[in-house]
Amino acid sequence: MRVLITGGAGFIGSHLCERFLNDGHDVICMDNLLTGKMENIAHLFGKDGFVFVKQDVTNFIHVPGPVDAVRHFASPASPVDYMRYPIQTLKVGSLGTHKALGLAKEKGATFLLASTSEVYGDPLVHPQPESYWGNVNPIGPRGVYDEAKRFGEAITMAYHRYHGLDTRIVRIFNTFGPRMRIGDGRVVPAFLSQILRNEPLSLYGDGSQTRSFCYVSDLVEGIVRLLGSTCSDPVNIGNPEEHTILEFAEIVLRIFDSKAGMTFLPLPQDDPKVRRPDITQAKELLGWSPAVSLEDGLMATCDYFRAEINR
Ligand code: UDP
C-alpha cells in the first residue's frame, strides 16, 4: 500500500511511519513541523519507499499518484501546545480533517482519524466507554482541541455515511514514549526531565486527578489491529491502569531512585479530574490489550530523554 501519514514527523506519527515501512508499505510523511521534528524521522530518510513532504494539511492537499490509505495524525496534542497554537489546532482538526477526507475520497483510499480521550472532556462517566458523549467546555482553553477533534469525528462519520468512505476512528488516551518533545508540557516529559535534572517533580493541583498511561508501541499495535478490522465506530485505545498524578509522581521517584521530591503548582483550568479508558471494545473486537508495563515504558522513555539532553 501507499500510505499518507499526516503529522508523520510528530511523536505518534513518526512511530507509525516506522511501523508501516517495516510492514512493507510505502509511506508519504506529511508535516508542517509546527510541533513535529525532522529528528523524529531522520533515520527513515534513505529507506526504500519513504518520502517526506512539508505541507500544512489545512490547505488543499496535493499528492501525485495513487494513495491507498490516509492516516490523519496532524495536530498539536499537548495542552501547552494547543493553548499556544489555538487557531492552528482548531484548523487542523476541522479544515485539515476535511482536506484529508477529501483526498481519501478522491484517491479511493481508506481513512483513519486520530481522535482522543479529550472528546470525553472532564468525564462524568468513569471509566469512559465509547458510548459516552462527554462533558466538554466548548469555550474553555482546552475547547480548541476537544471541539476540533469532536468535529473531526463528526465529519469522518459523515463521509462514511454519505460518501461510503471506509473509515476508522481511534480515540487515543494518554500515550508516552520516545520522541515526545521534552518541553511539550505533558506530565511524562515534565517529570522525566525533572528526574534527569534532579529537580522536584511539578504537580498541578493536589495531584488527586487521575490518568492512565499507555506506551507508544502498545498504541501502534492497537491502531494496526483497528485498521485490520471493519469497525467504523470509534474505538478507545489506552492503558486502563489508572493512577492519581500524586501516585504517578511517587512511582517515578521510586523507579529512578530519586530524592528530589515534589512541588505543587496551580491546577490548569478544566483539567479533567479522572481519565481511564474502558477497553472492552478493543479487547473484544481487536483482541488487543496493552503489554508494556509502566515501569518498562518509563525506563525506555527516560533513556531517550537522557540522550536528548546530552545531545
Ligand atoms: N501535570 C502535572 N505536572 C506537569 C504536567 C502535567 O501535574 O508538569 C498534570 C496535569 O494537570 C494533568 C495530568 O498531569 O492532570 C496529565 O497532564 P498532561 O498534560 O500530560 O495531559 P492531559 O491528560 O491533561 O491531556
CSV table of C-alpha atoms and ligand atoms in Angstrom, one decimal:
chain,number,residue,atom,x,y,z
A,1,MET,CA,0.0,0.0,0.0
A,2,ARG,CA,1.0,3.6,-0.4
A,3,VAL,CA,0.1,5.3,2.9
A,4,LEU,CA,-0.1,9.0,3.6
A,5,ILE,CA,0.5,9.9,7.3
A,6,THR,CA,-0.3,13.5,8.2
A,7,GLY,CA,1.6,14.6,11.3
A,8,GLY,CA,4.1,12.0,10.4
A,9,ALA,CA,7.0,13.9,11.9
A,10,GLY,CA,5.3,14.1,15.3
A,11,PHE,CA,5.6,11.7,18.3
A,12,ILE,CA,3.0,9.2,17.3
A,13,GLY,CA,3.1,9.9,13.6
A,14,SER,CA,6.8,9.0,13.4
A,15,HIS,CA,6.3,5.7,15.2
A,16,LEU,CA,3.5,4.9,12.6
A,17,CYS,CA,5.8,5.8,9.7
A,18,GLU,CA,8.3,3.3,11.0
A,19,ARG,CA,5.7,0.6,11.6
A,20,PHE,CA,4.1,1.0,8.1
A,21,LEU,CA,7.6,0.9,6.4
A,22,ASN,CA,8.5,-2.2,8.4
A,23,ASP,CA,5.3,-3.8,7.3
A,24,GLY,CA,6.3,-3.3,3.7
A,25,HIS,CA,4.3,-0.3,2.7
A,26,ASP,CA,5.4,2.9,1.0
A,27,VAL,CA,5.0,5.9,3.3
A,28,ILE,CA,4.4,9.6,2.4
A,29,CYS,CA,5.0,11.5,5.6
A,30,MET,CA,3.4,15.0,5.6
A,31,ASP,CA,4.0,17.6,8.3
A,32,ASN,CA,4.3,21.3,8.6
A,33,LEU,CA,6.7,20.9,11.5
A,34,LEU,CA,4.7,23.2,13.8
A,35,THR,CA,5.2,20.7,16.7
A,36,GLY,CA,6.7,17.8,14.7
A,37,LYS,CA,10.5,17.5,14.3
A,38,MET,CA,12.7,16.3,11.5
A,39,GLU,CA,14.9,14.5,14.0
A,40,ASN,CA,11.9,12.1,14.6
A,41,ILE,CA,12.1,10.8,11.0
A,42,ALA,CA,15.8,11.4,10.2
A,43,HIS,CA,16.5,7.7,10.5
A,44,LEU,CA,13.8,6.9,7.8
A,45,PHE,CA,15.3,9.0,5.0
A,46,GLY,CA,17.0,6.7,2.6
A,47,LYS,CA,14.8,3.8,3.4
A,48,ASP,CA,13.0,2.4,0.4
A,49,GLY,CA,9.5,3.8,-0.1
A,50,PHE,CA,9.8,6.7,2.3
A,51,VAL,CA,9.2,10.3,1.3
A,52,PHE,CA,8.7,13.5,3.3
A,53,VAL,CA,6.5,16.4,2.2
A,54,LYS,CA,6.5,19.6,4.2
A,55,GLN,CA,2.9,20.8,3.9
A,56,ASP,CA,0.2,22.3,6.0
A,57,VAL,CA,-2.8,20.0,5.7
A,58,THR,CA,-5.3,22.8,6.5
A,59,ASN,CA,-4.8,23.9,2.9
A,60,PHE,CA,-5.6,21.8,-0.2
A,61,ILE,CA,-3.5,18.6,0.0
A,62,HIS,CA,-1.9,17.6,-3.3
A,63,VAL,CA,-0.3,14.2,-3.6
A,64,PRO,CA,0.6,13.0,-7.0
A,65,GLY,CA,0.0,9.3,-7.9
A,66,PRO,CA,-2.1,6.7,-6.1
A,67,VAL,CA,-2.8,6.7,-2.3
A,68,ASP,CA,-4.3,3.6,-0.7
A,69,ALA,CA,-4.6,4.8,2.9
A,70,VAL,CA,-4.8,8.2,4.7
A,71,ARG,CA,-3.9,8.3,8.4
A,72,HIS,CA,-4.7,11.7,9.8
A,73,PHE,CA,-2.5,12.3,12.8
A,74,ALA,CA,-1.6,16.0,12.3
A,75,SER,CA,-2.4,18.2,15.4
A,76,PRO,CA,-0.7,19.9,18.3
A,77,ALA,CA,-1.5,17.4,21.1
A,78,SER,CA,-0.2,18.6,24.4
A,79,PRO,CA,-2.3,21.1,26.4
A,80,VAL,CA,0.6,23.5,26.4
A,81,ASP,CA,0.9,23.2,22.6
A,82,TYR,CA,-2.8,23.6,21.8
A,83,MET,CA,-3.1,26.6,24.1
A,84,ARG,CA,0.0,28.1,22.4
A,85,TYR,CA,-1.5,27.4,18.9
A,86,PRO,CA,-5.3,27.6,19.5
A,87,ILE,CA,-6.2,28.6,15.9
A,88,GLN,CA,-3.9,26.1,14.2
A,89,THR,CA,-5.3,23.4,16.5
A,90,LEU,CA,-8.9,24.3,15.5
A,91,LYS,CA,-7.9,24.5,11.9
A,92,VAL,CA,-6.1,21.2,11.6
A,93,GLY,CA,-8.8,19.3,13.4
A,94,SER,CA,-11.6,20.8,11.2
A,95,LEU,CA,-10.2,22.1,7.9
A,96,GLY,CA,-7.3,19.6,8.0
A,97,THR,CA,-9.6,16.6,8.6
A,98,HIS,CA,-11.9,17.8,5.8
A,99,LYS,CA,-8.9,18.1,3.4
A,100,ALA,CA,-7.6,14.7,4.4
A,101,LEU,CA,-11.1,13.1,3.9
A,102,GLY,CA,-11.4,14.8,0.5
A,103,LEU,CA,-8.1,13.4,-0.6
A,104,ALA,CA,-9.1,9.9,0.6
A,105,LYS,CA,-12.4,10.1,-1.3
A,106,GLU,CA,-10.6,11.3,-4.5
A,107,LYS,CA,-8.0,8.6,-4.3
A,108,GLY,CA,-10.4,5.8,-3.2
A,109,ALA,CA,-8.3,5.4,-0.1
A,110,THR,CA,-9.2,4.2,3.4
A,111,PHE,CA,-9.2,6.8,6.2
A,112,LEU,CA,-8.2,6.8,9.8
A,113,LEU,CA,-8.8,9.7,12.2
A,114,ALA,CA,-6.6,10.1,15.3
A,115,SER,CA,-9.1,11.2,17.8
A,116,THR,CA,-8.6,11.5,21.6
A,117,SER,CA,-9.9,10.8,25.0
A,118,GLU,CA,-10.4,14.6,25.2
A,119,VAL,CA,-13.7,14.1,23.3
A,120,TYR,CA,-14.9,13.0,26.8
A,121,GLY,CA,-13.8,16.3,28.3
A,122,ASP,CA,-14.0,16.3,32.2
A,123,PRO,CA,-15.9,13.0,32.2
A,124,LEU,CA,-18.9,12.3,34.4
A,125,VAL,CA,-18.9,8.6,33.5
A,126,HIS,CA,-15.9,6.6,34.7
A,127,PRO,CA,-14.2,4.7,33.1
A,128,GLN,CA,-15.1,6.1,29.7
A,129,PRO,CA,-16.8,3.7,27.2
A,130,GLU,CA,-17.1,4.8,23.5
A,131,SER,CA,-20.8,5.2,24.1
A,132,TYR,CA,-20.3,8.1,26.4
A,133,TRP,CA,-20.9,11.5,24.8
A,134,GLY,CA,-18.6,13.5,27.0
A,135,ASN,CA,-18.6,16.7,29.1
A,136,VAL,CA,-16.7,19.3,27.2
A,137,ASN,CA,-16.5,23.0,27.9
A,138,PRO,CA,-16.6,24.4,24.3
A,139,ILE,CA,-15.3,27.9,25.3
A,140,GLY,CA,-12.6,26.8,27.8
A,141,PRO,CA,-8.9,26.8,27.0
A,142,ARG,CA,-9.0,23.0,26.0
A,143,GLY,CA,-12.1,23.5,23.9
A,144,VAL,CA,-9.9,24.3,20.9
A,145,TYR,CA,-8.6,20.8,20.8
A,146,ASP,CA,-11.6,18.9,22.2
A,147,GLU,CA,-14.1,20.5,19.9
A,148,ALA,CA,-11.9,20.3,16.8
A,149,LYS,CA,-11.5,16.5,17.5
A,150,ARG,CA,-15.2,16.2,18.0
A,151,PHE,CA,-15.9,17.9,14.7
A,152,GLY,CA,-13.2,15.6,13.2
A,153,GLU,CA,-15.2,12.6,14.3
A,154,ALA,CA,-18.5,14.1,13.1
A,155,ILE,CA,-17.1,14.8,9.6
A,156,THR,CA,-15.4,11.4,9.4
A,157,MET,CA,-18.7,9.7,10.2
A,158,ALA,CA,-20.5,12.0,7.6
A,159,TYR,CA,-18.0,10.9,4.9
A,160,HIS,CA,-18.5,7.3,5.9
A,161,ARG,CA,-22.3,7.5,5.8
A,162,TYR,CA,-22.8,9.9,2.9
A,163,HIS,CA,-19.9,9.0,0.7
A,164,GLY,CA,-19.4,5.4,1.8
A,165,LEU,CA,-15.8,6.1,2.7
A,166,ASP,CA,-14.1,3.2,4.5
A,167,THR,CA,-13.2,5.0,7.8
A,168,ARG,CA,-11.8,4.2,11.3
A,169,ILE,CA,-11.6,6.4,14.4
A,170,VAL,CA,-9.2,5.7,17.2
A,171,ARG,CA,-9.7,7.5,20.5
A,172,ILE,CA,-6.2,7.8,21.9
A,173,PHE,CA,-5.8,8.0,25.7
A,174,ASN,CA,-2.6,9.4,27.3
A,175,THR,CA,0.3,7.9,25.4
A,176,PHE,CA,4.0,8.3,26.1
A,177,GLY,CA,7.4,7.1,24.8
A,178,PRO,CA,10.5,8.1,22.9
A,179,ARG,CA,10.1,11.2,20.6
A,180,MET,CA,7.8,13.1,22.8
A,181,ARG,CA,9.2,16.6,23.0
A,182,ILE,CA,11.0,17.1,26.3
A,183,GLY,CA,9.4,20.5,26.7
A,184,ASP,CA,5.9,19.8,25.5
A,185,GLY,CA,4.5,20.3,29.0
A,186,ARG,CA,2.9,16.9,29.4
A,187,VAL,CA,3.3,15.1,32.6
A,188,VAL,CA,5.6,12.3,31.4
A,189,PRO,CA,8.3,14.5,29.7
A,190,ALA,CA,7.9,17.1,32.6
A,191,PHE,CA,8.6,14.5,35.3
A,192,LEU,CA,11.3,12.6,33.4
A,193,SER,CA,13.2,15.8,32.6
A,194,GLN,CA,12.9,16.9,36.2
A,195,ILE,CA,14.3,13.5,37.3
A,196,LEU,CA,17.3,13.9,34.9
A,197,ARG,CA,18.0,17.4,36.2
A,198,ASN,CA,17.4,16.4,39.8
A,199,GLU,CA,14.7,18.9,40.2
A,200,PRO,CA,11.5,18.4,42.2
A,201,LEU,CA,8.5,17.0,40.2
A,202,SER,CA,6.0,19.7,39.3
A,203,LEU,CA,2.5,18.5,40.4
A,204,TYR,CA,-0.5,20.5,39.3
A,205,GLY,CA,-3.2,20.9,41.9
A,206,ASP,CA,-3.1,18.4,44.8
A,207,GLY,CA,-2.3,15.5,42.4
A,208,SER,CA,-5.7,13.8,43.1
A,209,GLN,CA,-6.6,13.9,39.4
A,210,THR,CA,-6.1,10.5,37.6
A,211,ARG,CA,-4.7,9.4,34.3
A,212,SER,CA,-3.8,6.1,32.7
A,213,PHE,CA,-0.6,5.9,30.6
A,214,CYS,CA,-0.1,3.8,27.5
A,215,TYR,CA,3.3,3.0,26.0
A,216,VAL,CA,3.6,4.0,22.3
A,217,SER,CA,4.3,0.6,21.0
A,218,ASP,CA,1.1,-0.7,22.5
A,219,LEU,CA,-0.9,2.2,20.9
A,220,VAL,CA,0.7,1.5,17.5
A,221,GLU,CA,-0.3,-2.2,17.7
A,222,GLY,CA,-3.8,-1.2,18.7
A,223,ILE,CA,-4.0,1.1,15.7
A,224,VAL,CA,-2.8,-1.6,13.3
A,225,ARG,CA,-5.4,-4.0,14.6
A,226,LEU,CA,-8.1,-1.4,14.3
A,227,LEU,CA,-7.1,-0.9,10.6
A,228,GLY,CA,-7.3,-4.6,10.1
A,229,SER,CA,-10.9,-4.7,11.4
A,230,THR,CA,-14.1,-3.5,9.8
A,231,CYS,CA,-15.1,-1.3,12.8
A,232,SER,CA,-16.1,2.2,11.6
A,233,ASP,CA,-17.3,3.3,15.1
A,234,PRO,CA,-14.7,4.9,17.4
A,235,VAL,CA,-12.6,2.6,19.5
A,236,ASN,CA,-10.7,3.6,22.6
A,237,ILE,CA,-7.0,2.6,22.7
A,238,GLY,CA,-5.3,3.2,26.0
A,239,ASN,CA,-4.0,1.6,29.1
A,240,PRO,CA,-6.7,1.1,31.8
A,241,GLU,CA,-4.1,1.1,34.7
A,242,GLU,CA,-5.2,4.3,36.5
A,243,HIS,CA,-3.1,6.3,38.9
A,244,THR,CA,-3.6,9.7,40.6
A,245,ILE,CA,-0.9,12.1,39.5
A,246,LEU,CA,0.4,12.0,43.1
A,247,GLU,CA,0.8,8.2,42.9
A,248,PHE,CA,2.4,8.6,39.4
A,249,ALA,CA,4.9,11.1,40.9
A,250,GLU,CA,5.7,8.6,43.7
A,251,ILE,CA,6.2,5.8,41.2
A,252,VAL,CA,8.6,7.9,39.1
A,253,LEU,CA,10.6,8.9,42.2
A,254,ARG,CA,10.8,5.3,43.2
A,255,ILE,CA,11.7,3.8,39.8
A,256,PHE,CA,14.5,6.3,39.4
A,257,ASP,CA,15.5,6.2,43.0
A,258,SER,CA,15.3,10.0,43.3
A,259,LYS,CA,15.1,12.1,46.4
A,260,ALA,CA,14.2,15.3,44.5
A,261,GLY,CA,10.7,15.5,46.0
A,262,MET,CA,7.7,17.4,44.6
A,263,THR,CA,6.5,20.9,44.2
A,264,PHE,CA,2.8,21.8,44.0
A,265,LEU,CA,1.6,24.3,41.4
A,266,PRO,CA,-1.9,25.6,40.5
A,267,LEU,CA,-4.2,23.2,38.5
A,268,PRO,CA,-4.9,24.4,35.0
A,269,GLN,CA,-8.5,25.3,34.1
A,270,ASP,CA,-10.7,22.4,33.0
A,271,ASP,CA,-8.0,19.8,33.8
A,272,PRO,CA,-10.0,16.5,33.7
A,273,LYS,CA,-10.4,15.1,37.2
A,274,VAL,CA,-10.4,11.5,36.1
A,275,ARG,CA,-9.5,9.6,32.9
A,276,ARG,CA,-9.4,5.9,32.2
A,277,PRO,CA,-10.4,4.0,29.1
A,278,ASP,CA,-12.9,1.3,29.0
A,279,ILE,CA,-11.2,-1.0,26.5
A,280,THR,CA,-13.9,-3.7,26.3
A,281,GLN,CA,-14.3,-2.9,22.5
A,282,ALA,CA,-10.6,-3.1,21.8
A,283,LYS,CA,-10.4,-6.4,23.6
A,284,GLU,CA,-13.4,-8.0,22.1
A,285,LEU,CA,-13.2,-6.6,18.5
A,286,LEU,CA,-9.5,-6.4,18.1
A,287,GLY,CA,-8.1,-8.9,20.6
A,288,TRP,CA,-6.0,-6.0,21.9
A,289,SER,CA,-4.8,-5.1,25.3
A,290,PRO,CA,-1.6,-3.3,26.4
A,291,ALA,CA,1.5,-5.4,27.0
A,292,VAL,CA,4.2,-2.9,28.2
A,293,SER,CA,4.4,-2.1,31.9
A,294,LEU,CA,4.5,1.4,33.1
A,295,GLU,CA,8.0,0.9,34.6
A,296,ASP,CA,9.5,-0.6,31.4
A,297,GLY,CA,7.9,2.2,29.3
A,298,LEU,CA,9.2,4.9,31.7
A,299,MET,CA,12.7,3.4,31.6
A,300,ALA,CA,12.8,3.4,27.8
A,301,THR,CA,11.4,6.9,27.6
A,302,CYS,CA,13.9,8.2,30.1
A,303,ASP,CA,16.8,6.7,28.1
A,304,TYR,CA,15.6,8.7,25.1
A,305,PHE,CA,15.3,12.0,27.1
A,306,ARG,CA,18.8,11.4,28.6
A,307,ALA,CA,20.2,11.1,25.1
A,308,GLU,CA,18.3,14.2,24.1
A,309,ILE,CA,19.6,16.3,27.0
A,310,ASN,CA,23.2,15.2,26.3
A,311,ARG,CA,23.0,15.8,22.6
B,1,UDP,N1,0.5,17.6,35.2
B,1,UDP,C1,1.3,17.8,36.3
B,1,UDP,N2,2.5,18.3,36.2
B,1,UDP,C2,3.1,18.6,35.0
B,1,UDP,C3,2.3,18.4,33.8
B,1,UDP,C4,1.0,17.9,34.0
B,1,UDP,O1,0.8,17.5,37.5
B,1,UDP,O2,4.2,19.1,34.9
B,1,UDP,C5,-0.8,17.0,35.3
B,1,UDP,C6,-1.9,17.8,34.6
B,1,UDP,O3,-2.5,18.8,35.3
B,1,UDP,C7,-2.9,16.6,34.3
B,1,UDP,C8,-2.0,15.4,34.2
B,1,UDP,O4,-0.8,15.7,34.8
B,1,UDP,O5,-3.8,16.4,35.4
B,1,UDP,C9,-1.8,15.0,32.7
B,1,UDP,O6,-1.4,16.1,32.0
B,1,UDP,P1,-0.9,16.1,30.5
B,1,UDP,O7,-0.5,17.5,30.2
B,1,UDP,O8,0.2,15.1,30.4
B,1,UDP,O9,-2.1,15.6,29.6
B,1,UDP,P2,-3.7,15.6,29.8
B,1,UDP,O10,-4.1,14.3,30.2
B,1,UDP,O11,-4.1,16.7,30.8
B,1,UDP,O12,-4.1,15.9,28.4
